[in-house]
Amino acid sequence: MKSWTASDRIVAPSVLAADFSRIAEECSRAISAGADWLHLDVMDGQFVDNISFGPAMVETIHATNDIFLDVHLMITRPDHFLPRFVEAGADLITVHVEAEAKHVVGKTLAAIRAAGCQAGLALNPATPLESALPFLHEIDLLLIMTVVPGFGGQAFMGEVLPKVEEAARLREEHGLPFHLEVDGGIDPHTAVASASAGANVLVAGSSTFKAPDMNAAIASIRNA
Ligand code: DX5
Ligand code: ZN
């Protein structure tokens, strides 16, 4: 599988917006339309107010499609469930930094890497960048949420962009290699602002899977 750097523009359709009754075909459709990664949103009904899917879905997608799987865990005790997502075929696993996630962040990041996956750290819109500072040398990806997590189809929160800019500045200043990912309300318009703030991984659910022309939607997000 190709290896990606932070200077690559990566479009990651979120399968939360796909038709779950034909999930393998939906993932193939996204890959044919130009997806670089697939973004898989795991929600447990506790860390966020929604329940999506778990390791079995990740395993089904892994078994039926050959693409980089970017697994976003919005769950309490991500450390407890981690081995199951590794086993299911995740390539990159992102955990949240907020106290409600109830894990020792540094230990979980180390465990993700020790299991052979890339490690991501996510910040909710209200969480300051300072919370991520102790971990910037230990991550492959920093996810800055551009909506309050839990549901697809929400409006992009432009007020989060200064945090993306500051993270990009720190990444540059310290010569760090982590990807900078935005997630929530990304479409061809909000992708422009996100990319100019420094994001290189653009997660997009509704604007890709529900687009009349998925190829065109992915291309315009990539070229934003
Ligand atoms: C939000 C999820 C997102 C969501 C994005 O809780 O983390 O990945 O699927 O969906 P859209 O692109 O529809 O905002
Ligand atoms: Zn997500």
XYZ file of C-alpha atoms and ligand atoms in Angstrom:
239
model
C 0.000 0.000 0.000
C 1.190 3.510 -0.829
C 2.700 5.442 2.056
C 1.397 8.941 2.542
C 3.091 12.050 3.830
C 1.697 15.266 5.255
C 2.369 16.986 1.950
C -0.156 14.701 0.209
C -3.723 15.904 -0.163
C -5.852 12.991 1.046
C -9.615 12.701 0.575
C -11.247 10.315 3.042
C -14.965 9.687 2.488
C -16.748 8.847 5.743
C -18.795 5.681 5.372
C -21.208 6.950 8.013
C -22.992 8.569 5.048
C -23.002 5.369 2.955
C -25.907 2.964 2.427
C -25.175 0.331 5.109
C -27.362 -2.268 3.386
C -24.746 -2.539 0.627
C -21.640 -1.440 2.443
C -19.061 -3.360 0.391
C -20.414 -1.902 -2.881
C -20.548 1.565 -1.356
C -16.880 1.336 -0.367
C -15.963 0.090 -3.849
C -17.911 2.994 -5.315
C -15.903 5.463 -3.197
C -12.619 3.836 -4.207
C -13.529 3.946 -7.906
C -14.520 7.585 -7.476
C -11.021 8.441 -6.249
C -11.061 8.044 -2.449
C -7.562 7.840 -0.993
C -8.605 6.540 2.422
C -11.920 5.501 3.937
C -12.840 7.151 7.235
C -14.715 4.873 9.643
C -16.596 6.555 12.500
C -17.021 4.313 15.522
C -19.506 5.658 18.108
C -20.523 3.939 21.318
C -23.477 5.997 22.563
C -21.429 7.170 25.555
C -18.598 9.345 24.325
C -21.043 10.735 21.763
C -24.830 10.609 21.627
C -25.036 8.120 18.770
C -24.200 4.493 18.044
C -22.720 3.637 14.645
C -20.805 0.376 14.232
C -17.944 -1.584 15.706
C -15.092 -3.917 14.749
C -17.313 -6.271 12.712
C -18.056 -3.503 10.206
C -14.362 -2.565 10.007
C -13.561 -6.221 9.354
C -16.206 -6.482 6.607
C -14.837 -3.409 4.859
C -11.267 -4.662 5.225
C -12.212 -8.075 3.830
C -14.029 -6.685 0.813
C -11.919 -3.682 -0.187
C -8.222 -2.906 -0.339
C -7.864 0.681 0.841
C -6.249 2.480 3.778
C -8.685 2.418 6.719
C -8.723 5.528 8.923
C -10.642 4.482 12.041
C -11.959 7.298 14.246
C -12.889 6.006 17.690
C -15.501 8.149 19.432
C -15.770 5.793 22.379
C -14.973 5.604 26.071
C -12.131 3.194 26.903
C -10.529 3.197 23.444
C -7.587 1.391 25.058
C -9.843 -1.537 25.951
C -11.261 -1.942 22.437
C -8.067 -1.177 20.557
C -6.911 -4.781 19.902
C -10.245 -5.577 18.240
C -9.897 -2.716 15.762
C -6.290 -3.687 15.030
C -7.423 -7.251 14.390
C -10.254 -5.985 12.175
C -7.764 -4.358 9.792
C -7.440 -0.693 10.777
C -4.403 1.068 9.277
C -4.680 4.198 11.404
C -6.557 4.514 14.685
C -7.515 7.899 16.121
C -8.516 8.390 19.745
C -9.853 11.470 21.503
C -7.900 13.494 24.029
C -10.917 14.634 26.075
C -11.220 13.381 29.653
C -14.554 11.688 28.853
C -12.678 9.212 26.664
C -11.293 7.752 29.923
C -7.890 6.449 28.907
C -4.240 7.356 29.436
C -3.656 9.100 26.126
C 0.113 8.566 25.860
C -0.210 4.876 26.691
C -2.999 4.348 24.163
C -1.027 6.087 21.400
C 1.996 3.906 22.196
C -0.184 0.782 22.155
C -1.588 1.706 18.728
C 1.913 2.025 17.295
C 3.147 -1.096 19.061
C 0.326 -2.966 17.323
C 1.687 -1.830 13.952
C -0.912 0.853 13.202
C -0.534 4.582 12.782
C -1.765 6.656 15.727
C -4.062 9.658 15.555
C -5.248 12.080 18.203
C -8.559 13.974 17.925
C -9.705 17.265 19.430
C -13.339 18.313 19.728
C -14.179 21.878 18.644
C -14.177 23.111 22.243
C -10.879 21.452 23.161
C -7.834 23.730 22.915
C -4.747 22.744 20.961
C -2.785 22.841 24.243
C -4.321 19.454 25.138
C -2.522 17.883 22.189
C 0.869 19.546 22.713
C 2.377 16.816 24.925
C 1.657 14.228 22.225
C 2.676 15.941 18.987
C 5.871 13.881 18.749
C 3.951 10.638 19.251
C 1.290 10.882 16.575
C 0.934 10.229 12.863
C -2.213 12.357 12.558
C -3.904 15.187 14.427
C -7.666 15.328 13.846
C -9.276 18.691 14.452
C -13.054 18.242 14.563
C -14.946 20.865 12.589
C -18.300 19.779 14.090
C -19.283 18.475 17.527
C -18.889 14.735 16.883
C -21.831 12.340 16.832
C -23.656 12.870 13.580
C -22.974 13.329 9.893
C -24.515 16.176 7.924
C -23.808 18.990 10.398
C -22.672 22.500 9.465
C -18.920 23.220 9.338
C -17.661 25.316 12.268
C -15.378 27.921 10.704
C -14.365 29.168 14.143
C -12.168 26.069 14.495
C -9.884 27.129 11.627
C -7.461 29.192 13.764
C -6.733 25.961 15.664
C -5.913 24.241 12.360
C -3.632 27.149 11.420
C -1.857 27.019 14.759
C -1.373 23.237 14.500
C 0.038 23.660 10.984
C 2.405 26.343 12.250
C 3.661 24.111 15.072
C 4.061 21.185 12.696
C 6.220 23.356 10.448
C 8.184 24.949 13.282
C 9.127 21.604 14.820
C 9.524 19.744 11.529
C 6.944 17.178 12.586
C 5.503 14.709 10.077
C 1.923 14.266 11.331
C -1.068 14.594 9.034
C -3.530 17.339 9.853
C -7.090 16.121 9.359
C -10.414 17.948 9.465
C -13.717 16.139 9.919
C -17.280 17.452 9.803
C -19.142 19.560 7.277
C -16.399 19.282 4.646
C -17.552 19.952 1.085
C -15.818 21.526 -1.915
C -16.275 25.006 -0.357
C -15.252 24.355 3.251
C -12.373 22.220 1.933
C -10.832 25.378 0.452
C -10.726 27.141 3.830
C -9.518 23.973 5.590
C -6.731 23.325 3.111
C -5.566 26.916 3.200
C -5.469 26.698 7.003
C -3.087 23.744 6.582
C -5.237 20.586 6.670
C -4.041 17.857 4.296
C -6.565 15.099 5.133
C -10.153 16.022 4.329
C -12.876 13.745 5.701
C -16.183 14.111 3.894
C -19.302 12.017 4.417
C -22.491 13.614 3.110
C -20.766 15.653 0.410
C -19.245 12.523 -1.170
C -21.573 9.538 -0.600
C -24.723 11.591 -1.108
C -23.393 13.616 -4.057
C -25.076 13.123 -7.455
C -21.580 12.602 -8.916
C -19.137 11.187 -6.401
C -16.131 11.418 -8.752
C -16.715 15.131 -9.246
C -17.270 15.701 -5.510
C -14.015 13.953 -4.554
C -12.107 15.737 -7.323
C -13.298 19.156 -6.232
C -12.409 18.450 -2.591
C -8.969 17.223 -3.697
C -8.389 20.339 -5.798
C -9.775 22.750 -3.213
C -18.887 13.257 12.989
C -18.029 12.225 12.277
C -17.743 12.581 10.870
C -18.933 12.562 9.968
C -18.702 13.581 8.887
O -19.156 12.797 14.250
O -16.790 12.076 12.952
O -16.700 11.791 10.302
O -19.161 11.304 9.399
O -19.863 13.669 8.161
P -20.213 14.895 7.232
O -19.126 14.968 6.206
O -21.541 14.510 6.670
O -20.234 16.114 8.097
Zn -14.885 11.035 11.969
